[in-house]
mmCIF file of C-alpha atoms in Angstrom:
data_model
loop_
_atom_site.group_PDB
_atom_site.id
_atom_site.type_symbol
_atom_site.label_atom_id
_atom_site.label_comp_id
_atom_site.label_asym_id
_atom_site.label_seq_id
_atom_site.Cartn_x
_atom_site.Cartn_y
_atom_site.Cartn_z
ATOM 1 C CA UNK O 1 16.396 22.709 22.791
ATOM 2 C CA UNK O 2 16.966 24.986 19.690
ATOM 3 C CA UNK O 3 17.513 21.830 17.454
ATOM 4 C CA UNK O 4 14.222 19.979 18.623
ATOM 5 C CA UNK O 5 11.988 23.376 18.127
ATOM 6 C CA UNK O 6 13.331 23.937 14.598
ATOM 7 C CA UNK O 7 12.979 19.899 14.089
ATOM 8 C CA UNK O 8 9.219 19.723 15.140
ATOM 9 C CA UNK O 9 8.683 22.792 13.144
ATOM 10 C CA UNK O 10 10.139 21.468 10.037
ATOM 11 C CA UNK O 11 7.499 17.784 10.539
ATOM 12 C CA UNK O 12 4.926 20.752 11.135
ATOM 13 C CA UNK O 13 5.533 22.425 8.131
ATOM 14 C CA UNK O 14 6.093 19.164 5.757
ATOM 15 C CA UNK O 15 2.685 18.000 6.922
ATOM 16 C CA UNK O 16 1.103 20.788 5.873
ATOM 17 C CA UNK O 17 2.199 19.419 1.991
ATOM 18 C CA UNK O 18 -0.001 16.108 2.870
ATOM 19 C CA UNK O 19 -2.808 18.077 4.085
ATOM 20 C CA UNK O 20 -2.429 20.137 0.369
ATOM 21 C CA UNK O 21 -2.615 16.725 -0.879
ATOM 22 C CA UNK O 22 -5.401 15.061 0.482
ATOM 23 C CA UNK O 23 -7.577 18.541 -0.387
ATOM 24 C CA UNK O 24 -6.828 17.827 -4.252
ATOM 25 C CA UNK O 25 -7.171 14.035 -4.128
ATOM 26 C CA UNK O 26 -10.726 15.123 -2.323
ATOM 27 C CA UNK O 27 -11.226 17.071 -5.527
ATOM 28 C CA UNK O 28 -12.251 14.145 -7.464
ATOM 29 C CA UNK O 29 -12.542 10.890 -4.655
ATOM 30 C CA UNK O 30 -15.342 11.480 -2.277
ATOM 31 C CA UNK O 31 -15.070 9.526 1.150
ATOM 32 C CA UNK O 32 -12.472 6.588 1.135
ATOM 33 C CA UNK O 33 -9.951 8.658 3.708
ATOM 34 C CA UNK O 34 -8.833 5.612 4.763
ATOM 35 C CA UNK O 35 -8.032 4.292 1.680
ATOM 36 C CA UNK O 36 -6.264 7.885 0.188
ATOM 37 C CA UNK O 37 -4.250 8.083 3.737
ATOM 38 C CA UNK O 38 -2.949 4.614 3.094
ATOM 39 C CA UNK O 39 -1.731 4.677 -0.182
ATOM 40 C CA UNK O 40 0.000 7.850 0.867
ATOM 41 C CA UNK O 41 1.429 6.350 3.276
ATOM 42 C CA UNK O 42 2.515 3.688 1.190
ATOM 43 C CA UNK O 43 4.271 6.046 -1.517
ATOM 44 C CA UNK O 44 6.259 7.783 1.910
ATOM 45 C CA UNK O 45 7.514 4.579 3.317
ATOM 46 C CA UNK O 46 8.379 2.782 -0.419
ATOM 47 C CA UNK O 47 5.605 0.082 1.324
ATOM 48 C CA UNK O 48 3.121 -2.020 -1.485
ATOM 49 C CA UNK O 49 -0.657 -1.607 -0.975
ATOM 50 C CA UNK O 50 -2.504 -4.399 -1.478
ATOM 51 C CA UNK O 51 -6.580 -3.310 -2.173
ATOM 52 C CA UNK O 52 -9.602 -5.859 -1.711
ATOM 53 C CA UNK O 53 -12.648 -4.433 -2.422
ATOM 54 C CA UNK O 54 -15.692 -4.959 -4.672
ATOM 55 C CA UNK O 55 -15.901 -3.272 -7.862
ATOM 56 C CA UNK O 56 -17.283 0.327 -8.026
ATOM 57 C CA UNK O 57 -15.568 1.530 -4.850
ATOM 58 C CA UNK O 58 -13.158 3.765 -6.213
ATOM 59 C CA UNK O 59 -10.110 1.737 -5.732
ATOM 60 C CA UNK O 60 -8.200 2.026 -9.530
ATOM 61 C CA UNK O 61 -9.968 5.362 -9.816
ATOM 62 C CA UNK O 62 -7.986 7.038 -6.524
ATOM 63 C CA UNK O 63 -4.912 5.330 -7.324
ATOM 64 C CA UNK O 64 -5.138 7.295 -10.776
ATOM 65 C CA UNK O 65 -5.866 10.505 -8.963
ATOM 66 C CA UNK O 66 -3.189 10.260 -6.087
ATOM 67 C CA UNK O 67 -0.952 9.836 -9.466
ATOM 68 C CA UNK O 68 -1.886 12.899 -11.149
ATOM 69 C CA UNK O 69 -1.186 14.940 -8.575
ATOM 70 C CA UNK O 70 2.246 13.623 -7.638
ATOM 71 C CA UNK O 71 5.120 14.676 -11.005
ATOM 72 C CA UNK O 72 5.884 10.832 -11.364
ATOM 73 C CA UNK O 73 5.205 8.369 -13.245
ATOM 74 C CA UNK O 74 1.744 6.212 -13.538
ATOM 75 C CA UNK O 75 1.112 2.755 -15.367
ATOM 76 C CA UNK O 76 -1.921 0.728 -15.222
ATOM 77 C CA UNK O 77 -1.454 -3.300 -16.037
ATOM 78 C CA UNK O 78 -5.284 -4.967 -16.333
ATOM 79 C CA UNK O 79 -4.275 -8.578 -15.133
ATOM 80 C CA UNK O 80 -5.766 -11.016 -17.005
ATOM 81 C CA UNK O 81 -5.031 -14.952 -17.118
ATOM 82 C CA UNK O 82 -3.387 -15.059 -20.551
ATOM 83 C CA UNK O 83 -1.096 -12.317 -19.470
ATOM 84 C CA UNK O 84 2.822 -13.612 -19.381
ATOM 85 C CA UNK O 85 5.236 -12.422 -17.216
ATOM 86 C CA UNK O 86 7.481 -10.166 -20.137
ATOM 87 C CA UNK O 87 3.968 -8.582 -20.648
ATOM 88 C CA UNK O 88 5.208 -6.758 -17.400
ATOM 89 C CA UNK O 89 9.023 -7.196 -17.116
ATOM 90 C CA UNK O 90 9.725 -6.490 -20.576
ATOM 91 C CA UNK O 91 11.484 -8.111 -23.071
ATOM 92 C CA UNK O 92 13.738 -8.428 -25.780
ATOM 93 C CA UNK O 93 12.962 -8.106 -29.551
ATOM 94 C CA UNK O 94 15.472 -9.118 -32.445
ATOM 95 C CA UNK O 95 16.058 -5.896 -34.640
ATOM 96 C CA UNK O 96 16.095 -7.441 -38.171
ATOM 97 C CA UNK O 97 18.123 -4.417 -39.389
ATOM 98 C CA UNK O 98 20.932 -4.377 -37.047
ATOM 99 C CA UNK O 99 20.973 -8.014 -36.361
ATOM 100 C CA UNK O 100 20.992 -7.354 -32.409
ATOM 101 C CA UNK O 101 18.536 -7.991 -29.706
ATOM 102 C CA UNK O 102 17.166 -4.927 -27.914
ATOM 103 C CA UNK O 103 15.448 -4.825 -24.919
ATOM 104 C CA UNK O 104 11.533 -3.525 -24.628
ATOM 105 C CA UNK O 105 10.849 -2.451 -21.429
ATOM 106 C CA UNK O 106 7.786 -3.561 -19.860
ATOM 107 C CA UNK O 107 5.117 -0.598 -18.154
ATOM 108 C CA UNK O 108 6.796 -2.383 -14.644
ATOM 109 C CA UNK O 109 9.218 0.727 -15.245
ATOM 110 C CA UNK O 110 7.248 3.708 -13.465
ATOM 111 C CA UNK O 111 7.403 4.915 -10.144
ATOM 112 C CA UNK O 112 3.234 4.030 -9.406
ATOM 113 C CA UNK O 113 2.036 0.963 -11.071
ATOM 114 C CA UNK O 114 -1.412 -0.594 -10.408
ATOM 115 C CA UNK O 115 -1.590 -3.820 -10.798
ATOM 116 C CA UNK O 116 -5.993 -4.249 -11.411
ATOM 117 C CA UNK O 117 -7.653 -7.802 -10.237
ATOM 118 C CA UNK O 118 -4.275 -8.928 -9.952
ATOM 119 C CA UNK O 119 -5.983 -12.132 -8.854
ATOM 120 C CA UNK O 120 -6.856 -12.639 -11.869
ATOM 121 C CA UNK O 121 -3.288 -13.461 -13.452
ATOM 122 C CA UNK O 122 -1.563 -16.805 -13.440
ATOM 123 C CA UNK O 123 0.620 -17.954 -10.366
ATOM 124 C CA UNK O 124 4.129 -16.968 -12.335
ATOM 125 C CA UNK O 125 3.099 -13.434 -13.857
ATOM 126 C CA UNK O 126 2.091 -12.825 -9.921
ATOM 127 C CA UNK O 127 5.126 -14.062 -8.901
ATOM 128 C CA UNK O 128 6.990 -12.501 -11.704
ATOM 129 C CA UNK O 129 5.716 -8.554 -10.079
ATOM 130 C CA UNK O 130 6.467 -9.952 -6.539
ATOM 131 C CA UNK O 131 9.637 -10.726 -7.280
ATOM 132 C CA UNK O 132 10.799 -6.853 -8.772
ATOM 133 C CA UNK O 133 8.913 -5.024 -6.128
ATOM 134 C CA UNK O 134 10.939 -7.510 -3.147
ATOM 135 C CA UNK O 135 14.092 -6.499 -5.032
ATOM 136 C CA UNK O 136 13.412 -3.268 -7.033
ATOM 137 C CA UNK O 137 15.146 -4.912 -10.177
ATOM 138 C CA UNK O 138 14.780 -6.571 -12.871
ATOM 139 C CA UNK O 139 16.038 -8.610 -15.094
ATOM 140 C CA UNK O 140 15.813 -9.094 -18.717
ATOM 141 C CA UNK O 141 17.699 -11.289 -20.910
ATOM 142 C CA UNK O 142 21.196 -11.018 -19.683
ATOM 143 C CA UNK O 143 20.664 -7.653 -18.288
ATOM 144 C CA UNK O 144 19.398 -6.500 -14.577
ATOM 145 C CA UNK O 145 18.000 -2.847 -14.442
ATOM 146 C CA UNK O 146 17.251 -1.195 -11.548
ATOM 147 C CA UNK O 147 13.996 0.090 -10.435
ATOM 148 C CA UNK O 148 13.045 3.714 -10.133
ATOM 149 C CA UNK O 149 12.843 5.540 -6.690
ATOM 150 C CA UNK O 150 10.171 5.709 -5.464
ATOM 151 C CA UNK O 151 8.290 2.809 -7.123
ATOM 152 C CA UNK O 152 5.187 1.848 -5.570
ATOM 153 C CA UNK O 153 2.963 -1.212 -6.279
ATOM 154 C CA UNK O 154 -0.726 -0.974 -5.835
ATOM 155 C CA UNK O 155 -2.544 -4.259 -6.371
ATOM 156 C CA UNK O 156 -6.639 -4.254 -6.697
ATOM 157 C CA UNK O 157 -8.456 -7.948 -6.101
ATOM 158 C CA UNK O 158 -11.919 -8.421 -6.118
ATOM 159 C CA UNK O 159 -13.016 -10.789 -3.199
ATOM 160 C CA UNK O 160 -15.917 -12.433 -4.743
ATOM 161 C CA UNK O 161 -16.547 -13.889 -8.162
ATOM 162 C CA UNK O 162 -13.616 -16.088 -7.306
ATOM 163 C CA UNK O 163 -13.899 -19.053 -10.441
ATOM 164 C CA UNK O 164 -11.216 -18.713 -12.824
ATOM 165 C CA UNK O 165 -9.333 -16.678 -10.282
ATOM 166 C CA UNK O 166 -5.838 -17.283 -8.881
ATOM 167 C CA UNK O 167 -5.690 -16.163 -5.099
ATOM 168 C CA UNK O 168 -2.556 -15.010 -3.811
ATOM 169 C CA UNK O 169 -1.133 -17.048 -1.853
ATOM 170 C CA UNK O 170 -0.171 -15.908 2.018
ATOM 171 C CA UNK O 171 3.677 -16.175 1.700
ATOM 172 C CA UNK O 172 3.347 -13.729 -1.703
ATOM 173 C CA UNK O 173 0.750 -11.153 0.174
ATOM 174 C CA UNK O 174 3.605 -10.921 3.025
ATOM 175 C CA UNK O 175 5.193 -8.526 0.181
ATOM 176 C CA UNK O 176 2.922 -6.123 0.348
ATOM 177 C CA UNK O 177 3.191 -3.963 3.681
ATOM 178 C CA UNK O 178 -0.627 -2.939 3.902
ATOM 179 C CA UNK O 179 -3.413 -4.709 2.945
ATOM 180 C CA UNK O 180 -7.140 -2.379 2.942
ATOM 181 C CA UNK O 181 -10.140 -3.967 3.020
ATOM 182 C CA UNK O 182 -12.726 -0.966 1.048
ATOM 183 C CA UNK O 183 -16.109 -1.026 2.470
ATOM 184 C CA UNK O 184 -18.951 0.946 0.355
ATOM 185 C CA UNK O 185 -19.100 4.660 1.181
ATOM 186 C CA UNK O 186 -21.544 6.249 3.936
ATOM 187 C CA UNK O 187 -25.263 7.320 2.142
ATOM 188 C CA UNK O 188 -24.363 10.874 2.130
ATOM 189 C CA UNK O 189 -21.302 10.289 0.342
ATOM 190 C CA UNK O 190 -22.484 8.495 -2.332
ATOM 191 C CA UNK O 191 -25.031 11.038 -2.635
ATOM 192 C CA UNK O 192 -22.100 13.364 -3.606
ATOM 193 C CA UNK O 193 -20.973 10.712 -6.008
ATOM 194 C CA UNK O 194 -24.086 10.590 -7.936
ATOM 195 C CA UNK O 195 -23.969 14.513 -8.149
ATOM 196 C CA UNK O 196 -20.850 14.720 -9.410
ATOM 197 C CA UNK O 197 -19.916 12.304 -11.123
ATOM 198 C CA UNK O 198 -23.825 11.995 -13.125
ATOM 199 C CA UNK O 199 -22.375 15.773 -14.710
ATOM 200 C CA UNK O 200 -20.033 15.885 -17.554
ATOM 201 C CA UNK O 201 -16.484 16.482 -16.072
ATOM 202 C CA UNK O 202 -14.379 17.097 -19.569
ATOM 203 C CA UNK O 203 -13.990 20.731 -18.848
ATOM 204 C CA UNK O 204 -12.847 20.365 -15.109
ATOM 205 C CA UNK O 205 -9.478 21.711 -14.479
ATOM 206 C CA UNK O 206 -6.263 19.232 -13.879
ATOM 207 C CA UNK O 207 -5.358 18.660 -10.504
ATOM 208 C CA UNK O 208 -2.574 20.620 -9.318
ATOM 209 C CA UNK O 209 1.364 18.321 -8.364
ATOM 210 C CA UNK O 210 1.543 18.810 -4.767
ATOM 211 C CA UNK O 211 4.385 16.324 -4.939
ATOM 212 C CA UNK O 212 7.500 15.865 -6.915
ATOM 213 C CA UNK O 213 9.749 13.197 -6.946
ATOM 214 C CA UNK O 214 12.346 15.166 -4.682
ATOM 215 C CA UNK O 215 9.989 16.219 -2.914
ATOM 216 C CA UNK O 216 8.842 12.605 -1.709
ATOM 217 C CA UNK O 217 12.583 11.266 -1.235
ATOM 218 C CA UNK O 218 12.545 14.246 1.129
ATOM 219 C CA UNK O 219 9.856 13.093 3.024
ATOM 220 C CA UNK O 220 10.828 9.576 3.283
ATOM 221 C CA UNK O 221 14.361 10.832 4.614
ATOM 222 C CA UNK O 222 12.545 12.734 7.304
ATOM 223 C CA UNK O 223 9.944 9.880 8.461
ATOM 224 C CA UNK O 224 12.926 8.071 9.123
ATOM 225 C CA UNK O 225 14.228 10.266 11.555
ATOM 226 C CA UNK O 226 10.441 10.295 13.329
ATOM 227 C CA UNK O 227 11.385 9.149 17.066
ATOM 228 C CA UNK O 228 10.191 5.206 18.284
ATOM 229 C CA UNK O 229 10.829 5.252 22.115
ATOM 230 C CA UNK O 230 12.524 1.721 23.203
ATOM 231 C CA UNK O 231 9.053 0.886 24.696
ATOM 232 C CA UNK O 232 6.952 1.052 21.443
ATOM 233 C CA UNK O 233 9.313 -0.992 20.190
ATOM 234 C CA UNK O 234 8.706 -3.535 22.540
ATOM 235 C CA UNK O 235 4.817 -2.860 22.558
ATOM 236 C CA UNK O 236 5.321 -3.947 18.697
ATOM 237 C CA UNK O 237 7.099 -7.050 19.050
ATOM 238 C CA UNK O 238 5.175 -8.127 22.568
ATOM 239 C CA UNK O 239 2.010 -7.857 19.109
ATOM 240 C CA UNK O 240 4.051 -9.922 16.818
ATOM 241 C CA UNK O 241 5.150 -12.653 19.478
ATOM 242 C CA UNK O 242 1.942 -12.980 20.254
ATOM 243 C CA UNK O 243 0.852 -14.026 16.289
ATOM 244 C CA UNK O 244 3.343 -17.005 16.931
ATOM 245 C CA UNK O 245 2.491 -18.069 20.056
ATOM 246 C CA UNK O 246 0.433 -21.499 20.510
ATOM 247 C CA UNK O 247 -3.145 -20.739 19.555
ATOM 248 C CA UNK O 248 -5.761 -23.183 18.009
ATOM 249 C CA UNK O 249 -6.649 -20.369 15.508
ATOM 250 C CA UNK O 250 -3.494 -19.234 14.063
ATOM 251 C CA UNK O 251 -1.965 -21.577 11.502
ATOM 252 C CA UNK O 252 1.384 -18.881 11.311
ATOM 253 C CA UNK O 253 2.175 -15.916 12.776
ATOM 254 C CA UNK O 254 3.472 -12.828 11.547
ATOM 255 C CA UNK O 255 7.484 -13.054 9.954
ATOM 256 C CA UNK O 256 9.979 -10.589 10.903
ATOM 257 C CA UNK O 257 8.601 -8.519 8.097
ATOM 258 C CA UNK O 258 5.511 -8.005 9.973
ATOM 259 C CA UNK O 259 7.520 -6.074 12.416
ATOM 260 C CA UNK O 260 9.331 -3.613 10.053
ATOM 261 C CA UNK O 261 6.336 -2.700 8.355
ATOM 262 C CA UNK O 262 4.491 -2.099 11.921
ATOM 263 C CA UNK O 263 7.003 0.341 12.525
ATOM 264 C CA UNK O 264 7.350 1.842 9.094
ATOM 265 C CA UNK O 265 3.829 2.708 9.022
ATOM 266 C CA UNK O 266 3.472 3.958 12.383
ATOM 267 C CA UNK O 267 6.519 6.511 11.924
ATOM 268 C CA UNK O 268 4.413 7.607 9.085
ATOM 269 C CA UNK O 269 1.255 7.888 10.649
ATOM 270 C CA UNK O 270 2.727 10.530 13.422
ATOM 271 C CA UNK O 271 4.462 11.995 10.510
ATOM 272 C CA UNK O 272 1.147 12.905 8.683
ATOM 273 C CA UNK O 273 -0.501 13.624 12.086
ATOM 274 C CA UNK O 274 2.621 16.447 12.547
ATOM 275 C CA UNK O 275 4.491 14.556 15.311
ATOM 276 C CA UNK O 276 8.006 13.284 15.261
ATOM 277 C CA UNK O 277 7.442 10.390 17.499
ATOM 278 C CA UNK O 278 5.714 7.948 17.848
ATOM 279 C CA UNK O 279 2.541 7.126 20.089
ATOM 280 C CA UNK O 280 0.679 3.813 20.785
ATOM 281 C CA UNK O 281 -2.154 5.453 18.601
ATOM 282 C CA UNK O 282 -0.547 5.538 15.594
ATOM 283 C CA UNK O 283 0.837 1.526 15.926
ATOM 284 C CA UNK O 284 -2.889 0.618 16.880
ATOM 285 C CA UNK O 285 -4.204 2.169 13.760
ATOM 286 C CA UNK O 286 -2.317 0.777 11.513
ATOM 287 C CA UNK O 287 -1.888 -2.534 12.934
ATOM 288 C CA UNK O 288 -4.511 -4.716 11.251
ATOM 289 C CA UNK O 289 -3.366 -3.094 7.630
ATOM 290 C CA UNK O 290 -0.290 -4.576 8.841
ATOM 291 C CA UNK O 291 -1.291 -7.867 10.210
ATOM 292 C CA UNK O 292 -4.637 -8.876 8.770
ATOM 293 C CA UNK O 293 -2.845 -11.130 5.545
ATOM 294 C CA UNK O 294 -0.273 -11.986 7.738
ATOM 295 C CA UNK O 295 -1.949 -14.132 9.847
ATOM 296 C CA UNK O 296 -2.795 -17.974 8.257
ATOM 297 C CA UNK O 297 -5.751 -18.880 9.762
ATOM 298 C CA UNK O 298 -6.292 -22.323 10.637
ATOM 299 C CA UNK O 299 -9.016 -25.074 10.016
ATOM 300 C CA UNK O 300 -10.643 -24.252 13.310
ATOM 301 C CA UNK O 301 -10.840 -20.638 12.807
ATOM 302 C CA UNK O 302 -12.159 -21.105 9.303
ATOM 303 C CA UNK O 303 -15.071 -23.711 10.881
ATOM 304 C CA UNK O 304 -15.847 -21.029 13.529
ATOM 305 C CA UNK O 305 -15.933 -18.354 11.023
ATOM 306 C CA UNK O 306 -13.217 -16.218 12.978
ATOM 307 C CA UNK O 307 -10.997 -14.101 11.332
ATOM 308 C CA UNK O 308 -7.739 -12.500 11.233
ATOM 309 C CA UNK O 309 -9.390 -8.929 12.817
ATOM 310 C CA UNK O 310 -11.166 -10.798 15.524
ATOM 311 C CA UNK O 311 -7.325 -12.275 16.439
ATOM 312 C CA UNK O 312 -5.718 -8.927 16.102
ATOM 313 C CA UNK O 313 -8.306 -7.927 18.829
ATOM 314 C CA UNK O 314 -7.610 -9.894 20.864
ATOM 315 C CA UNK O 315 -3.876 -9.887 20.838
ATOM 316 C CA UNK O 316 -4.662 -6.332 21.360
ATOM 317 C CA UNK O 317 -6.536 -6.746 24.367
ATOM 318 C CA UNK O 318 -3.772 -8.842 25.917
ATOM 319 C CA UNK O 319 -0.419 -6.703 24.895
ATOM 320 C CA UNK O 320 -0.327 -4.363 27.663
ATOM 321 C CA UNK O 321 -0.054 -0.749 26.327
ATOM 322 C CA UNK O 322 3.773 1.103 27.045
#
């Protein structure tokens, strides 16, 4: 009994540093909790965040702030379509004095790297960045270097103004664990925006590092040991099974990635709400981050103008709770 008190203290007491953390982040980005809690949890469970949105709502600029107050490293690609794929891997430049090739390394080697309108890149640059953050390695030349822990991806794509664009396809989005959908923020919040961000902000003090990069493999080591009874486990896959099953709407269902990352972020979100198990809560708020570009929708759903939400609902409806 002992060991379980001084266990839930400890997940008491490391939640309080995420707390700390959202409070600075809150310094700068006003609204968009959904959207700063995700990313968080993305950087605790090593998960990709994939970010559709509009322009103006914040996305690249709280992606920047979450950076500055973690002690990591932060790189920023702008995707555009004559971008190649050594203009993020790297590559490797003949040295006319030595004789020798050496290798550049590409801004792909940081620990937080947003990708920007990363629909707006070619097919093999995207596949290029897919392709490191499924293996965390890269390779250049003749040589394969290993990615920094923890390395997070977090892609932007603008869902309208789609000529000249090239859309990720659904097998490539499976990479990333969560994908946000950023609505605009409430009146009164964007109230606050206009007042502070219509002042001049140069002499505003840095945000404080709440994080450090032991600090975070910490955390991760103690999110895995965050309890998932036997029947959460089931509630989860009863969810997934039920993406495959025969349905006029659903095109595919969710892979057996689906599943990991259903569980991954739902030990996380009791983590950050200062439990060390988890509830059904936590899986159903995370679940259509999760599922909602995991889902192909098919011609029927597209004609009825049903999407992957509406499904997730219902599944959700069905799957009886443990």
């Amino acid at each position: 009994m002992e060991n379980a008190q001084v266990q839930v203290k400890s997940f008491e007491e490391e939640g309080k540093l995420i707390t700390s953390l959202r409070a600075e982040i809150n310094k700068v980005i006003i609204g968009q909790e959904y959207m700063v809690d995700r990313i968080i949890m993305g950087l605790l469970t090593g998960g990709h965040i994939l970010l559709e949105g509009i322009p103006g709502l914040a996305k690249s600029l709280t992606a920047n702030t979450v950076a500055e107050t973690i002690g990591i490293g932060f790189k920023r690609i702008q995707f555009t379509p004559d971008l190649l794929p050594a203009d993020i891997l790297g590559t490797e430049i003949y040295n006319q004095k030595t004789g020798e090739f050496v290798i550049k390394k590409g801004p792909i080697f940081t620990n937080i790297l947003l990708a920007d309108e990363i629909n707006r890149a070619p097919a093999k640059v995207q596949s290029a960045l897919l392709e490191a953050m499924q293996e965390n390695q890269v390779t250049i030349g003749d040589v394969t270097y290993r990615l920094d822990k923890p390395f997070l991806v977090i892609a932007t794509q603008n869902p309208i103004e789609q000529q000249g664009t090239y859309p990720l396809p659904e097998a490539q989005q499976d990479r990333f664990m969560l994908k946000l959908k950023i609505e605009y923020p409430k009146r009164e919040e964007e109230k606050q925006i206009i007042e502070r961000f219509s002042k001049d902000r140069v002499n505003e003090p840095p945000l404080r590092k709440i994080l450090s990069h032991d600090t975070i493999m910490q955390l991760r080591n103690l999110i895995d040991e965050v309890y998932v009874h036997e029947n959460i486990k089931n509630y989860v896959l009863d969810i997934i099974f039920m993406t495959r099953e025969k349905n006029i709407y659903i095109a595919c269902g969710a892979s057996p990635r689906a599943s990991i990352s259903l569980i991954k972020a739902s030990k996380c979100k009791a983590f950050m709400e200062g439990r060390n198990f988890v509830i059904p809560d936590d899986v159903k708020s995370v679940v259509y981050d999760v599922l909602r570009h995991r889902i192909l929708l098919s011609y029927e759903a597209e004609a009825e103008d049903i999407t992957s939400e509406d499904l997730i609902t219902q599944i959700l409806e069905k799957v009886n709770l443990p």
